mmCIF file of C-alpha atoms in Angstrom:
data_model
loop_
_atom_site.group_PDB
_atom_site.id
_atom_site.type_symbol
_atom_site.label_atom_id
_atom_site.label_comp_id
_atom_site.label_asym_id
_atom_site.label_seq_id
_atom_site.Cartn_x
_atom_site.Cartn_y
_atom_site.Cartn_z
ATOM 1 C CA MET A 23 -0.024 -0.001 -0.045
ATOM 2 C CA TYR A 24 1.298 3.448 -0.759
ATOM 3 C CA ILE A 25 1.702 5.540 2.402
ATOM 4 C CA SER A 26 2.943 9.104 2.454
ATOM 5 C CA LYS A 27 5.383 9.704 5.313
ATOM 6 C CA LEU A 28 2.921 12.178 6.801
ATOM 7 C CA TYR A 29 0.244 9.473 7.171
ATOM 8 C CA ARG A 30 2.282 6.479 8.264
ATOM 9 C CA GLU A 31 1.382 5.096 11.680
ATOM 10 C CA GLU A 32 4.050 3.043 13.409
ATOM 11 C CA ASP A 33 2.936 2.920 17.010
ATOM 12 C CA ARG A 34 2.318 -0.796 17.657
ATOM 13 C CA GLU A 35 -0.212 -0.280 20.450
ATOM 14 C CA LYS A 36 -2.287 2.169 18.387
ATOM 15 C CA ILE A 37 -2.218 -0.230 15.446
ATOM 16 C CA LEU A 38 -3.274 -3.151 17.599
ATOM 17 C CA GLU A 39 -6.125 -1.194 19.085
ATOM 18 C CA PHE A 40 -7.210 -0.202 15.528
ATOM 19 C CA LEU A 41 -7.142 -3.864 14.439
ATOM 20 C CA ARG A 42 -9.215 -4.932 17.471
ATOM 21 C CA GLN A 43 -11.797 -2.191 16.837
ATOM 22 C CA ASN A 44 -12.075 -3.097 13.157
ATOM 23 C CA GLU A 45 -12.060 -6.870 13.271
ATOM 24 C CA PHE A 46 -14.089 -7.500 10.139
ATOM 25 C CA ALA A 47 -11.265 -7.730 7.592
ATOM 26 C CA THR A 48 -10.752 -8.689 3.989
ATOM 27 C CA LEU A 49 -8.464 -11.716 3.513
ATOM 28 C CA VAL A 50 -6.777 -11.681 0.075
ATOM 29 C CA THR A 51 -4.956 -14.701 -1.490
ATOM 30 C CA TYR A 52 -4.153 -15.955 -4.925
ATOM 31 C CA ASP A 53 -5.883 -19.072 -6.357
ATOM 32 C CA GLY A 54 -3.271 -19.691 -9.027
ATOM 33 C CA GLU A 55 -5.113 -17.675 -11.693
ATOM 34 C CA LYS A 56 -6.371 -14.564 -9.971
ATOM 35 C CA PRO A 57 -6.549 -12.713 -6.624
ATOM 36 C CA THR A 58 -9.404 -13.946 -4.462
ATOM 37 C CA ALA A 59 -10.812 -12.462 -1.266
ATOM 38 C CA SER A 60 -13.344 -12.943 1.520
ATOM 39 C CA HIS A 61 -14.628 -10.647 4.252
ATOM 40 C CA LEU A 62 -14.241 -12.398 7.566
ATOM 41 C CA LEU A 63 -14.335 -11.819 11.316
ATOM 42 C CA MET A 64 -10.825 -11.886 12.782
ATOM 43 C CA GLU A 65 -9.204 -12.074 16.206
ATOM 44 C CA VAL A 66 -5.869 -10.434 16.877
ATOM 45 C CA ALA A 67 -3.713 -12.347 19.384
ATOM 46 C CA GLU A 68 -0.259 -11.593 20.781
ATOM 47 C CA ASP A 69 2.311 -14.120 21.989
ATOM 48 C CA GLY A 70 5.139 -12.069 23.319
ATOM 49 C CA GLU A 71 6.418 -10.045 20.367
ATOM 50 C CA ARG A 72 4.802 -12.344 17.884
ATOM 51 C CA LEU A 73 1.435 -11.338 16.422
ATOM 52 C CA PHE A 74 -1.298 -13.682 15.030
ATOM 53 C CA VAL A 75 -4.591 -13.184 13.404
ATOM 54 C CA ASN A 76 -7.119 -15.942 13.939
ATOM 55 C CA GLY A 77 -10.291 -16.522 12.005
ATOM 56 C CA HIS A 78 -12.585 -19.069 10.334
ATOM 57 C CA MET A 79 -14.721 -19.401 7.223
ATOM 58 C CA SER A 80 -17.276 -21.748 5.789
ATOM 59 C CA LYS A 81 -15.773 -24.967 4.593
ATOM 60 C CA ALA A 82 -17.699 -24.260 1.318
ATOM 61 C CA ASN A 83 -15.556 -21.156 0.805
ATOM 62 C CA PRO A 84 -12.682 -22.226 -1.485
ATOM 63 C CA LEU A 85 -10.361 -19.464 -0.173
ATOM 64 C CA TRP A 86 -8.915 -21.757 2.507
ATOM 65 C CA LYS A 87 -7.694 -24.175 -0.170
ATOM 66 C CA THR A 88 -5.368 -21.429 -1.486
ATOM 67 C CA PHE A 89 -3.321 -21.314 1.763
ATOM 68 C CA GLU A 90 -1.035 -24.177 0.828
ATOM 69 C CA LYS A 91 0.065 -22.330 -2.320
ATOM 70 C CA ASN A 92 0.246 -18.937 -0.637
ATOM 71 C CA PRO A 93 3.055 -18.562 1.943
ATOM 72 C CA ASP A 94 2.088 -14.918 2.192
ATOM 73 C CA VAL A 95 -1.477 -13.549 2.394
ATOM 74 C CA LEU A 96 -2.903 -10.032 2.889
ATOM 75 C CA LEU A 97 -5.486 -8.924 5.410
ATOM 76 C CA ILE A 98 -7.074 -5.528 4.953
ATOM 77 C CA PHE A 99 -8.544 -3.814 8.010
ATOM 78 C CA GLN A 100 -10.486 -0.640 7.260
ATOM 79 C CA GLY A 101 -11.653 1.979 9.769
ATOM 80 C CA PRO A 102 -13.661 5.132 9.470
ATOM 81 C CA HIS A 103 -13.494 6.985 6.169
ATOM 82 C CA THR A 104 -15.218 10.044 4.738
ATOM 83 C CA TYR A 105 -15.242 12.635 1.968
ATOM 84 C CA ILE A 106 -13.527 15.956 2.714
ATOM 85 C CA SER A 107 -15.074 18.836 0.826
ATOM 86 C CA PRO A 108 -12.667 21.595 -0.504
ATOM 87 C CA THR A 109 -15.311 24.082 0.710
ATOM 88 C CA TRP A 110 -14.152 23.304 4.245
ATOM 89 C CA TYR A 111 -10.737 24.974 3.598
ATOM 90 C CA ASN A 112 -9.947 28.642 3.864
ATOM 91 C CA HIS A 113 -8.397 28.566 0.359
ATOM 92 C CA VAL A 114 -9.095 26.974 -3.070
ATOM 93 C CA ASN A 115 -8.226 23.279 -3.096
ATOM 94 C CA VAL A 116 -9.488 19.861 -4.331
ATOM 95 C CA PRO A 117 -11.591 17.328 -2.549
ATOM 96 C CA THR A 118 -10.051 14.364 -0.856
ATOM 97 C CA TRP A 119 -10.840 11.395 1.343
ATOM 98 C CA ASN A 120 -9.774 10.793 4.900
ATOM 99 C CA TYR A 121 -9.438 7.212 6.090
ATOM 100 C CA GLN A 122 -7.633 4.697 8.218
ATOM 101 C CA ALA A 123 -6.521 1.372 6.773
ATOM 102 C CA VAL A 124 -4.032 -1.241 7.971
ATOM 103 C CA HIS A 125 -2.567 -3.975 5.730
ATOM 104 C CA VAL A 126 -1.345 -7.035 7.580
ATOM 105 C CA TYR A 127 0.796 -9.589 5.776
ATOM 106 C CA GLY A 128 1.489 -13.067 7.054
ATOM 107 C CA SER A 129 1.797 -16.780 6.717
ATOM 108 C CA PRO A 130 -1.419 -18.784 6.956
ATOM 109 C CA ARG A 131 -2.040 -22.219 8.409
ATOM 110 C CA ILE A 132 -5.151 -24.321 8.901
ATOM 111 C CA VAL A 133 -6.049 -25.026 12.543
ATOM 112 C CA THR A 134 -7.373 -28.557 13.012
ATOM 113 C CA ASP A 135 -7.199 -29.035 16.805
ATOM 114 C CA ARG A 136 -10.839 -29.227 17.855
ATOM 115 C CA ASP A 137 -10.270 -27.628 21.289
ATOM 116 C CA VAL A 138 -8.326 -24.698 19.775
ATOM 117 C CA VAL A 139 -11.116 -24.158 17.221
ATOM 118 C CA TYR A 140 -13.761 -24.356 19.930
ATOM 119 C CA GLN A 141 -11.941 -21.771 22.108
ATOM 120 C CA LEU A 142 -11.580 -19.390 19.140
ATOM 121 C CA LEU A 143 -15.284 -19.621 18.364
ATOM 122 C CA SER A 144 -16.171 -19.256 22.090
ATOM 123 C CA ARG A 145 -14.068 -16.094 22.310
ATOM 124 C CA LEU A 146 -15.560 -14.587 19.204
ATOM 125 C CA VAL A 147 -19.127 -15.263 20.266
ATOM 126 C CA ALA A 148 -18.535 -13.950 23.832
ATOM 127 C CA ARG A 149 -16.881 -10.797 22.549
ATOM 128 C CA ASN A 150 -19.566 -10.001 19.982
ATOM 129 C CA GLU A 151 -22.476 -10.995 22.172
ATOM 130 C CA GLY A 152 -21.329 -8.652 24.983
ATOM 131 C CA GLY A 153 -23.579 -9.043 28.005
ATOM 132 C CA SER A 154 -25.896 -11.493 26.291
ATOM 133 C CA ALA A 155 -26.563 -14.885 27.808
ATOM 134 C CA TYR A 156 -25.865 -16.464 24.391
ATOM 135 C CA ARG A 157 -22.637 -18.464 24.687
ATOM 136 C CA LEU A 158 -21.216 -21.431 22.884
ATOM 137 C CA GLU A 159 -20.972 -23.251 26.172
ATOM 138 C CA THR A 160 -24.803 -22.915 26.786
ATOM 139 C CA LEU A 161 -25.777 -24.350 23.397
ATOM 140 C CA PRO A 162 -26.456 -28.068 22.844
ATOM 141 C CA GLN A 163 -22.978 -29.459 22.300
ATOM 142 C CA ASP A 164 -24.054 -31.813 19.528
ATOM 143 C CA PHE A 165 -25.292 -28.742 17.666
ATOM 144 C CA VAL A 166 -21.991 -26.982 18.270
ATOM 145 C CA GLU A 167 -19.972 -30.018 17.100
ATOM 146 C CA LYS A 168 -22.086 -30.308 13.907
ATOM 147 C CA GLU A 169 -21.639 -26.597 13.106
ATOM 148 C CA MET A 170 -17.872 -26.803 13.731
ATOM 149 C CA LYS A 171 -17.623 -29.487 11.081
ATOM 150 C CA GLY A 172 -18.806 -26.878 8.529
ATOM 151 C CA ILE A 173 -15.981 -24.400 9.058
ATOM 152 C CA VAL A 174 -12.236 -24.111 8.536
ATOM 153 C CA ALA A 175 -10.317 -22.285 11.240
ATOM 154 C CA PHE A 176 -7.014 -20.623 10.419
ATOM 155 C CA GLN A 177 -4.192 -18.697 11.939
ATOM 156 C CA ILE A 178 -1.985 -16.148 10.213
ATOM 157 C CA GLU A 179 1.393 -15.305 11.760
ATOM 158 C CA VAL A 180 1.977 -11.649 11.000
ATOM 159 C CA THR A 181 5.210 -10.829 9.171
ATOM 160 C CA ARG A 182 4.578 -7.211 8.210
ATOM 161 C CA ILE A 183 2.164 -4.414 8.966
ATOM 162 C CA GLU A 184 1.510 -1.213 7.022
ATOM 163 C CA ALA A 185 -0.710 1.404 8.657
ATOM 164 C CA ASN A 186 -2.061 4.459 6.831
ATOM 165 C CA TYR A 187 -3.975 7.048 8.811
ATOM 166 C CA LYS A 188 -4.805 9.880 6.424
ATOM 167 C CA LEU A 189 -6.644 12.273 8.716
ATOM 168 C CA SER A 190 -5.841 15.797 7.405
ATOM 169 C CA GLN A 191 -2.482 16.019 9.149
ATOM 170 C CA ASN A 192 -1.286 18.148 6.236
ATOM 171 C CA ARG A 193 -3.780 20.989 6.926
ATOM 172 C CA ASN A 194 -3.177 24.175 8.836
ATOM 173 C CA ASP A 195 -4.814 24.557 12.253
ATOM 174 C CA GLU A 196 -7.787 26.564 10.915
ATOM 175 C CA ASP A 197 -8.601 24.076 8.165
ATOM 176 C CA TYR A 198 -8.011 21.126 10.423
ATOM 177 C CA HIS A 199 -10.417 22.418 13.073
ATOM 178 C CA ASN A 200 -12.955 23.302 10.417
ATOM 179 C CA ILE A 201 -12.784 19.741 9.022
ATOM 180 C CA VAL A 202 -13.273 18.271 12.550
ATOM 181 C CA SER A 203 -16.306 20.573 13.180
ATOM 182 C CA ARG A 204 -17.868 19.688 9.812
ATOM 183 C CA LEU A 205 -17.498 15.964 10.529
#
């Protein structure tokens, strides 16, 4: 991804927080003929200095079959984005777009350990259900086992991160404050 020096974010903690707040990502691989992608719920996990992204997809989704041929995949996490009108500046200019995006590159592997897959799904459900009583552990376990057979879980070990936070950093104070007030 092209990133101007002005918009490059390198603070690991800020990037990790962004990834966790924008966990619905686009996973891009190559099927041997063309790029292919799926939009999937992800989980960011740290192990010391190592970073992993965990997820799952339907077994019917052919994307997981590309992992063996792709030692490097791309995950695209997008955050807030919006049009910036040139009428918001104190001078003549062109329109632009403000956005936050993080590209995560890494090496994928299929996770086959039933207990690891169950724990991943349990964490995802608990996190997204919030205070709800709906939990994997409270469902009929034969139902859960049947549903687990229909997915493929995976883990991507992160090898590189590129973070682009284009948020009008190149504007003077007056223009910047005017943009903030308009948004």
